[in-house]
mmCIF file of C-alpha atoms in Angstrom:
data_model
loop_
_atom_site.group_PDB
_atom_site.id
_atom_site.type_symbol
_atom_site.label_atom_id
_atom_site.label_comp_id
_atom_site.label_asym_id
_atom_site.label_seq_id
_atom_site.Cartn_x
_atom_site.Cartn_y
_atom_site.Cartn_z
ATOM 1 C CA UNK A 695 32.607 4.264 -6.194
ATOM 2 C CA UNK A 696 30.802 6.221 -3.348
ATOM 3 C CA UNK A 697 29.787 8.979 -5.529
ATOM 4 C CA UNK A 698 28.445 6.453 -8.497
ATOM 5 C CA UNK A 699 26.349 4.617 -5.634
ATOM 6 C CA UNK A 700 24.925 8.181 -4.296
ATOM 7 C CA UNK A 701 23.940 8.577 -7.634
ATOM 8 C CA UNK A 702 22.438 5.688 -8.695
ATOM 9 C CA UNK A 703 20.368 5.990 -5.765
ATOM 10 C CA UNK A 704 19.456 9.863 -6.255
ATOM 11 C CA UNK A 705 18.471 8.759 -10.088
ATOM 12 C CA UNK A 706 15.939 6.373 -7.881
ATOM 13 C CA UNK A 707 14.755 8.484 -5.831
ATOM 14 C CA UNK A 708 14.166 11.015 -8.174
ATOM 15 C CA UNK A 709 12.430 9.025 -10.324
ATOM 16 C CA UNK A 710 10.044 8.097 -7.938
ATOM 17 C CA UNK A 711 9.117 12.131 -7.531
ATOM 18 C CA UNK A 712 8.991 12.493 -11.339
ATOM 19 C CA UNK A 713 6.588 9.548 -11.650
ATOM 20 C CA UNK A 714 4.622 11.499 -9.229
ATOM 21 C CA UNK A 715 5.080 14.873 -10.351
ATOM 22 C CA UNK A 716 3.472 13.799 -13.987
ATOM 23 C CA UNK A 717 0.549 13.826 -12.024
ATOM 24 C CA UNK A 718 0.737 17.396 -10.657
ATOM 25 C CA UNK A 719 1.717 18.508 -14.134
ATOM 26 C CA UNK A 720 -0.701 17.020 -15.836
ATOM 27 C CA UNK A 721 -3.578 17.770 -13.813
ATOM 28 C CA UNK A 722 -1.941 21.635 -13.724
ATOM 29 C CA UNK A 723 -1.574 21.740 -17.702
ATOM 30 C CA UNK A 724 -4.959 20.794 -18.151
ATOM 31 C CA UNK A 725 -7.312 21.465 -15.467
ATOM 32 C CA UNK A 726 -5.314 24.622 -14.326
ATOM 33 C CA UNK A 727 -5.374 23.914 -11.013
ATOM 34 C CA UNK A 728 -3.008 22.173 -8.322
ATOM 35 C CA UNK A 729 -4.421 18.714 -6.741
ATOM 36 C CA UNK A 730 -2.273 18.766 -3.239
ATOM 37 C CA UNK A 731 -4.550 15.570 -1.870
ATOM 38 C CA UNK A 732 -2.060 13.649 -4.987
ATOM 39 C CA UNK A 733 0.714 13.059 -2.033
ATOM 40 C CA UNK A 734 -2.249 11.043 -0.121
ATOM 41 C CA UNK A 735 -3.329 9.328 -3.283
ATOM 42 C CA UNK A 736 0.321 7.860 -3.034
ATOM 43 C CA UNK A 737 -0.123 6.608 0.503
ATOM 44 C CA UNK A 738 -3.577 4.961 -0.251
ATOM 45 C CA UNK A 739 -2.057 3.163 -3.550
ATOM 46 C CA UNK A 740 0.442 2.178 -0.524
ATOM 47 C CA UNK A 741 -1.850 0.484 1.751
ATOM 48 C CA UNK A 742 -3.840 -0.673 -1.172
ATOM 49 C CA UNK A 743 -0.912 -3.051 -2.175
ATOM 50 C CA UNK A 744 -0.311 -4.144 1.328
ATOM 51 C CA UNK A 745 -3.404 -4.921 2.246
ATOM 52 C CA UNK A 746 -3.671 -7.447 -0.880
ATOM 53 C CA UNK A 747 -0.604 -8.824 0.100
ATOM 54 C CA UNK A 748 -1.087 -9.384 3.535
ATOM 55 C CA UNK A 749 -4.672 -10.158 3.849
ATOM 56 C CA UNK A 750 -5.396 -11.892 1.262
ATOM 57 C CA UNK A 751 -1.986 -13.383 0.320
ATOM 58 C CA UNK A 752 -2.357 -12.075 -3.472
ATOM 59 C CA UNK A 753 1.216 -11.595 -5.943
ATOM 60 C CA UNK A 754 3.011 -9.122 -5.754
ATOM 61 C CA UNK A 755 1.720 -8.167 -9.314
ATOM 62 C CA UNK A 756 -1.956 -8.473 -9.048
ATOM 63 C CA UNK A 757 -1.197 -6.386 -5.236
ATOM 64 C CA UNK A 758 0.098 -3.464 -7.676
ATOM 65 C CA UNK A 759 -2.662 -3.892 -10.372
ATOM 66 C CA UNK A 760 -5.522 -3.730 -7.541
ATOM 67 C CA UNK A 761 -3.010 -0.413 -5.825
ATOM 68 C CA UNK A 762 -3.458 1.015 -9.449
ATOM 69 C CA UNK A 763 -7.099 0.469 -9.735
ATOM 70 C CA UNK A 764 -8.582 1.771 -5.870
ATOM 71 C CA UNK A 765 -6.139 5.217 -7.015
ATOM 72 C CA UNK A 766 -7.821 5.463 -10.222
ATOM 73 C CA UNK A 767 -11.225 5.141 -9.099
ATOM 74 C CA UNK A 768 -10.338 7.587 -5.992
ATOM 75 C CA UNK A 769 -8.814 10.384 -8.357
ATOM 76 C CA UNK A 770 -11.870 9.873 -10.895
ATOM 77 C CA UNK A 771 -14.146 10.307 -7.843
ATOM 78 C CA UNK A 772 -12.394 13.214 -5.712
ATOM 79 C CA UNK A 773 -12.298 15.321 -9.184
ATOM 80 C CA UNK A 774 -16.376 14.806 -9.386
ATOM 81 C CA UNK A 775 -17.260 15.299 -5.933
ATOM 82 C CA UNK A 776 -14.762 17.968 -5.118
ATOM 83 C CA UNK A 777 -13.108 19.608 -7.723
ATOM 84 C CA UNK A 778 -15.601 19.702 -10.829
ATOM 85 C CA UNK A 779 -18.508 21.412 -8.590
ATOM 86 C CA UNK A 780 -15.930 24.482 -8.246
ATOM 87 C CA UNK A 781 -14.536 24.526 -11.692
ATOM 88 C CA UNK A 782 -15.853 27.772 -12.127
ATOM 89 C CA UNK A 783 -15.457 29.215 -9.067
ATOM 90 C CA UNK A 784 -14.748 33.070 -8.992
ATOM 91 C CA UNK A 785 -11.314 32.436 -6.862
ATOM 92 C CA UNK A 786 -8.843 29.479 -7.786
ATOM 93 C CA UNK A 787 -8.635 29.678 -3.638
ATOM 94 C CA UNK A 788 -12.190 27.964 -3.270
ATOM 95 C CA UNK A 789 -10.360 24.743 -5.201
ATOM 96 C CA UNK A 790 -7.174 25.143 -3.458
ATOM 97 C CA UNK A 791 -8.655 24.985 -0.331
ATOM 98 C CA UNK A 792 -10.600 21.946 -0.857
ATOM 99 C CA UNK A 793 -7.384 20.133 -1.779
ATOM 100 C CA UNK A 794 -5.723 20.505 1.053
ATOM 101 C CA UNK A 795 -9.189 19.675 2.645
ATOM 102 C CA UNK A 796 -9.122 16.298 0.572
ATOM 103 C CA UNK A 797 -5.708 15.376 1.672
ATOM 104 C CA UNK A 798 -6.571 16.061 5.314
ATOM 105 C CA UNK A 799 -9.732 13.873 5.075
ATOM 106 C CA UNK A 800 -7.422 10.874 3.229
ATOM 107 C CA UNK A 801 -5.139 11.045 5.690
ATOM 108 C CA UNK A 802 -7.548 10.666 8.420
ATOM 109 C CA UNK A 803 -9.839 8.101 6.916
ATOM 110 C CA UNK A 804 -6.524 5.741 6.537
ATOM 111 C CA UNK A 805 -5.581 6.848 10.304
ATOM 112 C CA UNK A 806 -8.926 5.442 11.542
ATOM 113 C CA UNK A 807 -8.624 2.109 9.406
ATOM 114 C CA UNK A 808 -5.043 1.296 9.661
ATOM 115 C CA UNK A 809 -3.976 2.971 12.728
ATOM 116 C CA UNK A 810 -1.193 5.788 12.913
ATOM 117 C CA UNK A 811 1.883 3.056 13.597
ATOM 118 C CA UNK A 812 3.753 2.337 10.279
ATOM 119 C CA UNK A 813 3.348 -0.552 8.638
ATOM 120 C CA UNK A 814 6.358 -2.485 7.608
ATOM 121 C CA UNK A 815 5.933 -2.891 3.394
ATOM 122 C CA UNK A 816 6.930 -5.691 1.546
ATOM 123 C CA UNK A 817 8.944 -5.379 -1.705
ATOM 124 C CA UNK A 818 6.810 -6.390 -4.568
ATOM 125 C CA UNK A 819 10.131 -6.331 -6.912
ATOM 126 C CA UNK A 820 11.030 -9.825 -8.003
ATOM 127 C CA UNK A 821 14.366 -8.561 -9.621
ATOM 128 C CA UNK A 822 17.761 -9.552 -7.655
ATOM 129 C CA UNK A 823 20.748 -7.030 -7.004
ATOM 130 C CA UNK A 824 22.718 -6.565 -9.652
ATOM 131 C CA UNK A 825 26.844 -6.157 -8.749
ATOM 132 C CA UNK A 826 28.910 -4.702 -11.087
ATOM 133 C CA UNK A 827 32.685 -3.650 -10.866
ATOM 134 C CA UNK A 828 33.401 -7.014 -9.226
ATOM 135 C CA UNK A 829 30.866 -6.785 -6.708
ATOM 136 C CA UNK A 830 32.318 -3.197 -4.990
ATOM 137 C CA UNK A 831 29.020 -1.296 -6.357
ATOM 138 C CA UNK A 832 25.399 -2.795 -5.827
ATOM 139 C CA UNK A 833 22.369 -1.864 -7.410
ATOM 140 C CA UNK A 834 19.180 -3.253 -5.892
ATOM 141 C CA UNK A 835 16.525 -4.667 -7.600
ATOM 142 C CA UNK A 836 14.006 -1.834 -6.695
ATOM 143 C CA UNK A 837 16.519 0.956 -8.067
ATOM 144 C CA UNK A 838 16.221 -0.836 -11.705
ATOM 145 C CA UNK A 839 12.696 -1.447 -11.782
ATOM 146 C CA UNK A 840 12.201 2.055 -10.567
ATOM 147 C CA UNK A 841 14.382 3.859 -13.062
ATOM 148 C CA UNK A 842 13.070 1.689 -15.938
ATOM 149 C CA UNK A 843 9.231 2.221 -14.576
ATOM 150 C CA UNK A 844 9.569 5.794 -15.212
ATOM 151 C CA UNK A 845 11.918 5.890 -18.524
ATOM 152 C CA UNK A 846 9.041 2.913 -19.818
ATOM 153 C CA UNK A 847 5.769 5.588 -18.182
ATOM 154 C CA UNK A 848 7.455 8.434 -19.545
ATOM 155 C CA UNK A 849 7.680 7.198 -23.563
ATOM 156 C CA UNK A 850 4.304 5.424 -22.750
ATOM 157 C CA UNK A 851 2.663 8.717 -21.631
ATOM 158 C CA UNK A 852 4.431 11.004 -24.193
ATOM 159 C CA UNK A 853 3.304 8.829 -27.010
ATOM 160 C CA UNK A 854 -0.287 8.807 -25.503
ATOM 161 C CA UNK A 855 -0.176 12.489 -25.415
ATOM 162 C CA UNK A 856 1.195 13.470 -29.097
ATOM 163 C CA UNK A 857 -0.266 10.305 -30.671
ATOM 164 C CA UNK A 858 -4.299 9.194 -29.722
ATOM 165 C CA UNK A 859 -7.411 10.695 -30.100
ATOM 166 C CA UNK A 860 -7.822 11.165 -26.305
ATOM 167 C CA UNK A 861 -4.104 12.680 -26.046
ATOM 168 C CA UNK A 862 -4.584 14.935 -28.819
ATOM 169 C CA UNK A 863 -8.083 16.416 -26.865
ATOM 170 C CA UNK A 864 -6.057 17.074 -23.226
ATOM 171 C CA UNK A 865 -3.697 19.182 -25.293
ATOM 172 C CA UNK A 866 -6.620 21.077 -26.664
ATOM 173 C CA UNK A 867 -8.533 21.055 -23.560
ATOM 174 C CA UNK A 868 -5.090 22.809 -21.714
ATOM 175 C CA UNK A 869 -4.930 25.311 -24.401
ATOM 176 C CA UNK A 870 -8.497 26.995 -24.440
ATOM 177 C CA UNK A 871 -11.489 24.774 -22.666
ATOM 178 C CA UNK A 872 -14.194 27.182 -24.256
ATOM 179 C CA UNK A 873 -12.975 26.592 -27.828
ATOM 180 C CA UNK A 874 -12.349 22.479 -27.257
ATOM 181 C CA UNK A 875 -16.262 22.152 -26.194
ATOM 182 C CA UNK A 876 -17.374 24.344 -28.996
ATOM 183 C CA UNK A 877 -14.936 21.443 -31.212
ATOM 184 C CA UNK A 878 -17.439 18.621 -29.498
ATOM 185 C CA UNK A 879 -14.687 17.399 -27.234
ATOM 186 C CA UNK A 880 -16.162 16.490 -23.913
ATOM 187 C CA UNK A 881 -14.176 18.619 -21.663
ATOM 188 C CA UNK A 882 -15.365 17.049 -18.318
ATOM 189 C CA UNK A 883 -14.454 13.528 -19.468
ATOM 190 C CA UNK A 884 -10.862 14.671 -20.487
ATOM 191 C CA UNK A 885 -10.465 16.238 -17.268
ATOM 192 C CA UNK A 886 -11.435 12.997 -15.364
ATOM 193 C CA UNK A 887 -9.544 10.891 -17.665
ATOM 194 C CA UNK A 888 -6.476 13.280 -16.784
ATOM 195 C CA UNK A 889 -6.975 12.963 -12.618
ATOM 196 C CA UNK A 890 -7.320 8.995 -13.481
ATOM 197 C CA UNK A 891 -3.831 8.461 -15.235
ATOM 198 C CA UNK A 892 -2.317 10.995 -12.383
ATOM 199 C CA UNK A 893 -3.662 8.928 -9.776
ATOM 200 C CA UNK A 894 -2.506 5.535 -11.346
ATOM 201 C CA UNK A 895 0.742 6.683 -11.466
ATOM 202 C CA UNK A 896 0.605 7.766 -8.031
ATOM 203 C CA UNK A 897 -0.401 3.820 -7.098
ATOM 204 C CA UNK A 898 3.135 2.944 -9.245
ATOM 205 C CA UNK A 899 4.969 5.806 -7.374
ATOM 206 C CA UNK A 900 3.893 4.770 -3.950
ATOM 207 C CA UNK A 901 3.898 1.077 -4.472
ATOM 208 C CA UNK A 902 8.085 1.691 -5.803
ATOM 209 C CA UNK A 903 8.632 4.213 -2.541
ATOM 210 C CA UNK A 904 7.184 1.957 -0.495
ATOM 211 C CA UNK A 905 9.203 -1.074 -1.845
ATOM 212 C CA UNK A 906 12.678 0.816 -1.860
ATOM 213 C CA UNK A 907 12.118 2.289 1.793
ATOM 214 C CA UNK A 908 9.784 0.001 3.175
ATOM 215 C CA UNK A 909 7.805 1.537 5.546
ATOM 216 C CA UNK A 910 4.091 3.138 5.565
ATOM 217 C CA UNK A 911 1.928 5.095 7.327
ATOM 218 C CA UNK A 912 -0.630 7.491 6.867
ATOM 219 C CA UNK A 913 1.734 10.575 6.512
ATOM 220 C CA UNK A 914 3.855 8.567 3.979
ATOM 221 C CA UNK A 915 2.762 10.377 1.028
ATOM 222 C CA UNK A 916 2.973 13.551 2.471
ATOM 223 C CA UNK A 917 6.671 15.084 1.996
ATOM 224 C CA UNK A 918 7.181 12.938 -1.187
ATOM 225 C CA UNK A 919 3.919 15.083 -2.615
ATOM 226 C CA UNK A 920 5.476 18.271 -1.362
ATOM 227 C CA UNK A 921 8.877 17.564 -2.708
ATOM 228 C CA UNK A 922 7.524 16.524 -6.739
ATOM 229 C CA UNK A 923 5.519 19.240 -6.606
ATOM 230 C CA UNK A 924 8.767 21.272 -6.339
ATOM 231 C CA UNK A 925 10.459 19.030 -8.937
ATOM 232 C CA UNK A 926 7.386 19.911 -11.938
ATOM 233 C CA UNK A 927 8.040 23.190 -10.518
ATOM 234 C CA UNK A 928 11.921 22.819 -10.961
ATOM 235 C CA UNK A 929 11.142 21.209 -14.423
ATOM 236 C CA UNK A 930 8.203 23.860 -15.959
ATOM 237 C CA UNK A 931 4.938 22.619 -14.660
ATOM 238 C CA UNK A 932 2.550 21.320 -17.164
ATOM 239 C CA UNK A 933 5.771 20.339 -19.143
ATOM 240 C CA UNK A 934 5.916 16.310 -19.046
ATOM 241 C CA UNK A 935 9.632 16.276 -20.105
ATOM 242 C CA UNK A 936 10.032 19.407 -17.373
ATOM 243 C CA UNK A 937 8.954 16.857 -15.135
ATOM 244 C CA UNK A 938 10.562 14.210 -15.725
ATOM 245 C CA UNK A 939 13.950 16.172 -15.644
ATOM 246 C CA UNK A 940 13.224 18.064 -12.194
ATOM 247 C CA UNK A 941 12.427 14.597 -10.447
ATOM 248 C CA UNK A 942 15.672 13.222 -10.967
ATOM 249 C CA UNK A 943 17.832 16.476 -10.265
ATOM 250 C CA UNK A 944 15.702 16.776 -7.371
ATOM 251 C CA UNK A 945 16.177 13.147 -6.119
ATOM 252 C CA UNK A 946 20.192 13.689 -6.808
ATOM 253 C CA UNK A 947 20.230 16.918 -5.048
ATOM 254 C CA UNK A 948 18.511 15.183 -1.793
ATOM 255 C CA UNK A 949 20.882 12.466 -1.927
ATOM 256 C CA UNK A 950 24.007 14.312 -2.417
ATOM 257 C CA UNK A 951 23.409 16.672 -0.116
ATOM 258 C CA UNK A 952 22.260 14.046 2.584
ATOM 259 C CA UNK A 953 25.905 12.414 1.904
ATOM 260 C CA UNK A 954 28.358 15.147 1.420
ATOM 261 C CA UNK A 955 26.702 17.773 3.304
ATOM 262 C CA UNK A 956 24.058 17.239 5.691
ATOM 263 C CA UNK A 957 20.972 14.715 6.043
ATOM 264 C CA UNK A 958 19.392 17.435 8.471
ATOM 265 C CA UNK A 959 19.590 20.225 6.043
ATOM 266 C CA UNK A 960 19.100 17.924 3.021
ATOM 267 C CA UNK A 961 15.605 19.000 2.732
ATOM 268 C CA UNK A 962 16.471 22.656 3.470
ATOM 269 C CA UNK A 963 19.147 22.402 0.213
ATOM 270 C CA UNK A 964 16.479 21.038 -2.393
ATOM 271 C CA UNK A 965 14.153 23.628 -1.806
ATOM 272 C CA UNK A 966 16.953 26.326 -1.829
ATOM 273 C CA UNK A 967 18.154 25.043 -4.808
ATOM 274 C CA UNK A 968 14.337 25.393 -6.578
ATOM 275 C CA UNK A 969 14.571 28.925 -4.941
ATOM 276 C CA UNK A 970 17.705 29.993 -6.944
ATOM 277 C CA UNK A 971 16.367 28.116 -10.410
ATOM 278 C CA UNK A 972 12.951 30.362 -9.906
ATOM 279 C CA UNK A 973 15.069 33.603 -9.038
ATOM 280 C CA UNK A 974 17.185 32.876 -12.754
ATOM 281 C CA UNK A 975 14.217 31.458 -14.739
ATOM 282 C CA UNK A 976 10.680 31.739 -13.363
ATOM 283 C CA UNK A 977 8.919 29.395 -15.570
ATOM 284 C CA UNK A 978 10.982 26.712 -14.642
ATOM 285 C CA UNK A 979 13.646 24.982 -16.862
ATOM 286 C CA UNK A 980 11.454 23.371 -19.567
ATOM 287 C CA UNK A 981 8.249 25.887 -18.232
ATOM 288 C CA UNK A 982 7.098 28.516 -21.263
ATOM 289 C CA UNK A 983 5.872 31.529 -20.577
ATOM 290 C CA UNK A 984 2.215 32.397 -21.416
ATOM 291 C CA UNK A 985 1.000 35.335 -22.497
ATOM 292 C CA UNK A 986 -2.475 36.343 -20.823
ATOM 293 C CA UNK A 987 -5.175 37.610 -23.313
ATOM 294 C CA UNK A 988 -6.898 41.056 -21.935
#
């Protein structure tokens, strides 16, 4: 019953990380580059949430909704002011670079408003525990809505992708930029319509972290970033499914490894594990390999 509970939770846990890796993949398979200030946009959608809850006494719901919006409108506005400017930079570097700048500058902006002690989060879940096998295994009401939030965001986002207008232009936009302008699709638009759905999944992601392990501070979205960038690595980044798949085995790994073998070198076993997958298949296991045109 042990090993059921462990995995429950890992399933949680790693769907948290897949929720956020869809943004890294995403934003990867279409823009080509890697946004690392996304862990940060977590952390804000964090404090976001709390701050409507606590100062202004709002519900739980609208607290999320309002999280979901202030992310949006971040990730819309960090990919014009940072990101779009260097675009066409002569070295992917210059754009790297300014990530990392971005997340640095989050961080500290939230440090100066909200201090660097963590903040203890309320649980915006309404749904109770649910005991099954006679009450010797619990599942708590934040590992359901979690695992359902990304199983409902993954078919949502899938469908978007394959089935609309907009969908249909990120997939062209990811395969050749040059060619989906000359079609009339507005290229820049797509882009910042991409870094807006990443960053309001980031709000969801960081709102469900926060409400499973409820605490927060400005470093909160930090290792969570790292670690689902390694799981849309695990999975084949700029594969949706890829990422979907590496979250979870990544959030089982942690947990497993934290109970049967070590919480100290938990860390140290999920990113040996991505290690090994890389060695055996490089693109990841849903990743494809592209062929570069010379």
């Amino acid at each position: 019953m042990s090993f059921l509970s462990y995995l429950i939770n890992g399933i949680s846990l790693g769907s948290v990380y897949a929720i956020i890796a869809l943004g890294y993949t995403m934003v990867y398979g279409i823009a080509k580059m890697l946004n690392f200030a996304h862990g940060d946009v977590i952390m804000v959608g964090g404090y976001a949430a709390l701050t409507m809850m606590l100062s202004f006494s709002a519900n739980p719901l609208i607290a999320v909704l309002v999280a979901i919006v202030v992310c949006t409108v971040l990730g819309i506005t960090i990919e014009a002011v940072a990101y779009r400017p260097l675009r066409e930079a002569a070295s992917p570097l210059a754009v790297l670079i300014t990530a990392i700048g971005v997340s640095y500058l989050l961080q500290n902006v939230v440090l100066l408003i909200f201090g660097s002690n963590p903040k203890s989060f309320q649980s915006v879940v309404p749904v109770p525990d649910l005991k099954l096998a006679g009450g010797a295994l619990t599942v708590s009401g934040e590992t359901i809505v979690t695992i359902l939030s990304c199983i409902v965001i993954m078919t949502v986002l899938t469908l978007f992708i394959n089935k609309t207008k907009a969908g249909q232009a990120m997939l062209a936009v990811s395969e050749d930029k040059g060619a989906a302008q000359l079609m009339g699709i507005n290229v820049n638009g797509t882009i910042a319509l991409t870094f807006a759905i990443g960053s309001g999944l980031a709000a969801v992601a960081g709102v469900l972290l926060c409400s499973s392990y409820p605490s927060l501070s400005p470093y909160t979205g930090s290792m969570p970033g790292i670690k689902a960038f390694v799981a849309a690595v695990f999975g084949g980044i700029g594969s949706i499914p890829g990422a979907m798949i590496g979250g979870i085995l990544l959030g089982v790994i942690e947990i497993l490894g934290k109970a049967y073998i070590s919480s100290q070198l938990a860390d140290a076993i999920v990113f040996a594990v991505l290690i090994i997958v890389l060695l055996v298949k490089p693109t990841g296991l849903l990743g494809k390999k592209i062929q570069e045109k010379v």
